């Protein structure tokens, strides 16, 4: 079968032929319907995550169960499923609470998950090492639902932790309206009454935010003008929560500048920015958080939101064979919403 494989750091992905996997005891084979293309893949390729190849890329995956390994009884062939992305040890305290994204034994594991150390979903079939890593999709289309496992789960996890702050008189700012950010603004509108501001340097992405129902969309290319515009909307309280889905130095600095007291600055993006603390910048009482992905139960909640029609990933679907071109389009900022590869 054809697969998109990471070979080694500093080299582009390759489209290669690999054997289709067969599930062993406790394992499940998934016939992939869609695999999301994420900026994290570029970090893998560019050495920033330090993973060792070769392995098949693709950590946002959904499809139908093709074959069950011995002992797997809770699923049936043909079931539509999403694959939970961060694979922990399955035994520690946090894994037992379904938060494998914060596995206590992560440092001793050989992989971070499918597409992040182990073979992922950019292929016709994917081997999932345990049935616990599957979440039912119900009637959702697996192609459109594939990004829910990261592009929606990651912002959902970050936003859920901040919900007590997001009261009707609060202001929340989302920086970066890309794959994760366009899901974040939908999740915030579904879950909170707070005033929402979308921020980006790309006017087309700001227009996308407006089409998703966001009233206030601000171009941040001029940081001083953007900070002033946000301050006018937020008032003396400042932004109560800022979710930075870029993580570049310019966006981190802007986030620290616009948060008010007793606030939350959440940096999700991996673009290398550093939060520099000086007296009153960020403001006193500000919590700085660096979340990672989300739990399996939170993925169930995300899928429930999608099934209820409250959130929807905007996807551009490409054949698997165009993966290398899609990665270049992602680097060039030419993907709107999320690209999904279909074998």
C-alpha atoms as one frame of an Amber mdcrd trajectory, in Angstrom:
protein
   0.000   0.000   0.000   1.074   3.618  -0.560   2.108   5.618   2.497   3.638
   8.999   3.339   6.707   8.259   5.389   9.043  10.348   7.506  12.569   9.083
   6.832  14.852  11.281   8.895  15.063  14.823  10.182  15.865  17.529   7.690
  14.572  15.530   4.728  11.184  15.790   3.004   8.535  13.139   3.468   8.455
  10.359   0.879   5.592   8.535  -0.812   6.558   4.862  -0.563   5.116   1.359
  -0.727   4.766  -0.425   2.624   3.032  -3.675   3.611  -0.470  -3.437   5.042
  -0.429  -4.135   8.812  -2.107  -7.115  10.439  -3.444  -6.726  13.975  -2.005
  -8.870  16.745  -3.713  -9.612  20.075  -5.489  -6.540  21.415  -4.728  -4.505
  18.292  -7.058  -3.038  15.652  -6.506  -2.317  11.959  -8.233   0.813  10.642
  -9.048   1.447   6.999  -8.256   5.145   6.864 -10.892   7.449   5.383  -9.083
  10.695   6.159  -5.793  11.841   7.700  -5.369  15.477   8.707  -2.251  17.415
   7.713  -0.908  19.349  10.706   1.828  21.948  11.251   3.288  19.514  13.795
   4.223  17.294  10.839   6.450  20.114   9.609   8.113  20.262  13.023   8.735
  16.503  12.791  10.276  16.879   9.334  12.369  19.886  10.349  13.918  18.196
  13.430  12.201  20.352  16.024  10.524  17.388  17.768  13.528  15.078  17.612
  11.635  11.914  16.602  13.492   9.014  15.006  12.325   7.594  11.677  11.274
   5.919   9.621   7.539   5.869  10.285   4.325   6.716   8.446   3.110  10.248
   9.133  -0.410  11.305  10.084  -1.626  11.797  13.670  -5.190  13.045  12.926
  -6.969   9.941  11.747 -10.455   8.553  11.229 -11.890   5.638   9.299 -13.558
   2.261   9.677 -12.408  -0.806  11.554 -10.975  -3.277   9.045  -9.838  -6.116
  11.316  -9.781  -6.944  15.019  -6.936  -8.633  16.837  -7.538 -11.525  19.184
  -9.331 -10.489  22.372 -10.912  -7.283  21.024 -14.642  -7.618  21.625 -15.946
  -4.091  22.195 -15.775  -3.131  18.504 -17.048  -4.562  15.234 -15.610  -4.514
  11.736 -16.997  -1.535   9.845 -17.443   0.698  12.899 -16.627   4.364  12.160
 -13.959   5.587  14.586 -11.535   8.388  15.351  -8.070   7.415  16.543  -7.035
   9.111  19.791  -3.641  10.612  19.001  -1.350  10.782  22.069  -0.415   7.243
  23.090   0.675   6.854  26.713   1.621   3.821  28.757  -2.042   3.134  29.586
  -1.153   2.253  33.209  -0.115   5.405  35.097  -2.465   7.646  37.059  -3.048
  10.165  34.275  -3.501   7.496  31.614  -6.069   5.811  33.849  -8.047   9.082
  33.813  -7.878   8.988  29.969  -5.346  11.871  29.885  -2.668   9.980  27.963
  -1.498  13.349  26.639   0.101  13.790  30.077   1.381  10.234  30.550   3.781
  10.089  33.486   5.975   7.556  31.683   6.201   9.436  28.390   9.979   9.811
  28.621  10.468   6.039  28.607   8.143   5.383  25.661   9.528   4.863  22.169
   6.701   6.818  20.553   4.378   9.767  21.124   1.660   8.138  19.024   0.671
   7.155  15.510   2.385   9.522  13.085   4.648  10.720  15.916   7.083   7.849
  16.290   4.816   4.971  15.283   3.146   4.439  11.915   0.275   6.867  11.478
  -2.666   7.258   9.154  -1.273   8.623   5.899  -1.787   5.222   4.309  -4.657
   2.953   3.347  -4.493   1.106   6.674  -3.243   1.991  10.155  -2.454  -0.315
  13.047  -3.736   0.902  16.425  -1.970  -0.877  19.326  -4.962  -0.915  21.690
  -8.720  -0.715  21.320  -8.778   1.850  24.148  -7.385   4.397  21.640 -10.552
   4.404  19.520 -13.568   6.701  19.903 -16.839   6.066  18.078 -17.866   8.593
  15.417 -21.485   7.545  15.120 -22.972   9.095  11.991 -20.159  11.620  11.418
 -18.317  11.405   8.095 -14.815  10.097   8.929 -13.208  12.242   6.216 -14.579
  15.469   7.668 -14.160  14.230  11.249 -10.457  13.344  11.041  -9.255  16.814
  12.210 -11.450  16.608  15.304  -8.826  14.354  16.913  -6.281  17.187  17.108
  -7.382  20.432  15.435 -10.526  20.432  17.601  -9.398  18.374  20.615  -6.337
  20.527  21.329  -8.194  23.872  21.534 -11.108  22.205  23.339  -8.748  20.969
  26.062  -7.190  24.429  26.417 -10.529  26.245  26.440 -12.214  23.832  28.854
  -9.571  24.572  31.486 -10.264  28.317  31.187 -14.077  28.153  31.260 -14.469
  29.521  34.831 -12.880  32.792  33.658 -14.981  33.135  30.516 -18.001  34.924
  31.972 -20.351  37.198  29.982 -18.296  40.280  30.895 -14.986  38.709  29.834
 -13.028  39.120  26.600 -11.239  36.195  24.967  -8.733  36.523  22.113  -7.765
  33.773  19.666  -4.481  34.427  17.866  -4.024  32.471  14.636  -7.139  31.420
  12.708  -5.662  28.353  11.029  -6.309  24.660  11.521  -6.681  24.894  15.312
  -7.763  28.516  15.545 -10.777  28.144  13.264 -11.961  25.335  15.535 -11.197
  27.362  18.676 -13.496  30.233  17.718 -16.337  27.779  17.084 -15.755  26.006
  20.400 -15.712  29.318  22.270 -18.965  30.404  20.652 -20.532  27.047  21.539
 -19.389  26.997  25.163 -19.023  30.571  26.418 -20.827  33.939  26.431 -17.540
  35.900  26.513 -16.778  38.608  23.960 -14.648  36.951  21.254 -11.872  38.566
  19.219 -10.086  36.775  16.356  -6.553  37.931  15.548  -4.281  37.088  12.618
  -1.892  38.734  10.162  -3.782  37.260   7.192  -6.941  39.118   6.162  -8.348
  36.036   4.425  -8.215  34.113   7.705  -9.889  36.997   9.499 -12.635  36.896
   6.881 -12.945  33.168   7.572 -13.435  33.990  11.261 -16.184  36.470  10.379
 -17.946  33.830   8.295 -17.824  31.590  11.361 -19.735  34.237  13.302 -16.929
  36.206  14.995 -17.887  39.895  15.237 -14.442  41.293  16.040 -11.526  40.327
  13.766  -8.272  42.278  14.056  -5.168  42.200  11.863  -2.093  41.983  14.120
   0.617  42.802  11.570   0.945  46.188  13.304   1.234  45.018  16.919   0.757
  48.493  18.429  -2.414  49.153  16.456  -3.738  45.663  17.216  -3.069  46.009
  20.947  -4.839  49.362  20.981  -7.855  47.965  19.107  -8.115  45.017  21.481
  -7.795  47.335  24.500 -10.663  49.458  23.176 -12.886  46.373  22.941 -11.795
  44.778  26.222 -11.871  47.935  28.327  -9.866  48.411  31.539 -10.170  44.715
  32.445  -8.099  43.704  29.412  -8.328  40.300  27.814  -9.346  37.659  30.336
  -7.974  34.823  28.218  -5.673  34.678  25.210  -5.195  31.484  23.206  -2.120
  31.677  20.984  -2.226  29.027  18.259   0.907  30.376  16.559   3.459  30.607
  19.344   5.885  32.901  17.488   7.706  35.555  19.463   5.506  38.304  18.028
   2.277  36.532  19.012   3.526  35.559  22.474   4.574  39.174  23.087   1.185
  40.424  21.917  -0.633  37.976  24.175   1.396  39.051  27.201   0.686  42.667
  26.363  -3.094  42.414  26.073  -4.020  40.139  29.002  -5.433  41.846  32.069
  -5.020  40.973  35.737  -6.274  37.616  36.978  -6.157  36.277  33.433  -4.895
  33.320  31.431  -2.318  33.260  28.620  -2.300  29.915  26.833   0.413  29.206
  24.262  -0.419  26.243  22.029   1.561  26.983  18.860   5.090  25.634  18.441
   6.732  28.489  16.530   9.461  29.033  19.127   8.263  32.079  21.041   9.267
  32.618  24.683   7.182  34.267  27.398   9.378  36.955  28.957   8.220  38.124
  32.356   8.784  41.666  33.552   6.951  43.471  36.339   3.296  43.737  35.291
   3.883  42.145  31.852   2.022  39.812  31.732  -0.214  41.408  34.313  -0.265
  40.259  37.934  -2.410  37.187  38.491  -1.976  35.943  34.930  -1.661  32.157
  34.585   0.625  31.061  31.755  -0.244  27.581  30.473   1.304  25.284  27.868
  -1.331  22.615  27.163  -0.754  19.558  25.021  -3.508  17.835  23.036  -6.396
  16.508  25.212  -7.834  13.441  26.910  -9.826  10.588  25.370 -12.979  11.645
  27.211 -12.515  15.183  25.877 -12.334  13.719  22.369 -15.714  12.114  23.056
 -17.026  15.554  24.064 -15.599  17.138  20.901 -17.272  14.487  18.758 -20.553
  15.138  20.599 -20.250  18.866  19.778 -19.667  18.031  16.119 -22.546  15.549
  16.053 -24.830  18.268  17.453 -23.768  20.622  14.651 -22.105  23.103  17.019
 -18.639  22.836  15.451 -17.381  21.749  12.026 -13.882  21.433  10.664 -13.508
  23.164   7.319 -11.505  20.712   5.257  -9.779  20.660   1.892  -9.571  17.051
   0.750  -6.647  15.801  -1.341  -5.655  12.359  -2.593  -2.843  10.747  -0.610
  -0.562  10.961  -3.637  -0.572  14.779  -3.376   0.782  14.765   0.187   4.132
  16.363  -0.624   2.443  19.214  -2.496   0.011  19.668   0.406   2.914  19.973
   2.862   4.382  22.735   0.700   1.026  24.503   0.565   0.875  24.266   4.356
   4.339  25.844   4.629   3.219  28.625   2.309   0.092  29.342   4.354  -2.210
  28.373   1.482  -4.427  25.908   3.380  -7.733  27.220   4.696  -8.982  25.333
   7.723  -7.481  21.850   7.563  -6.106  19.736   4.724  -7.167  16.086   4.816
  -5.525  13.312   2.799  -7.779  10.549   1.531  -6.129   7.232   0.541
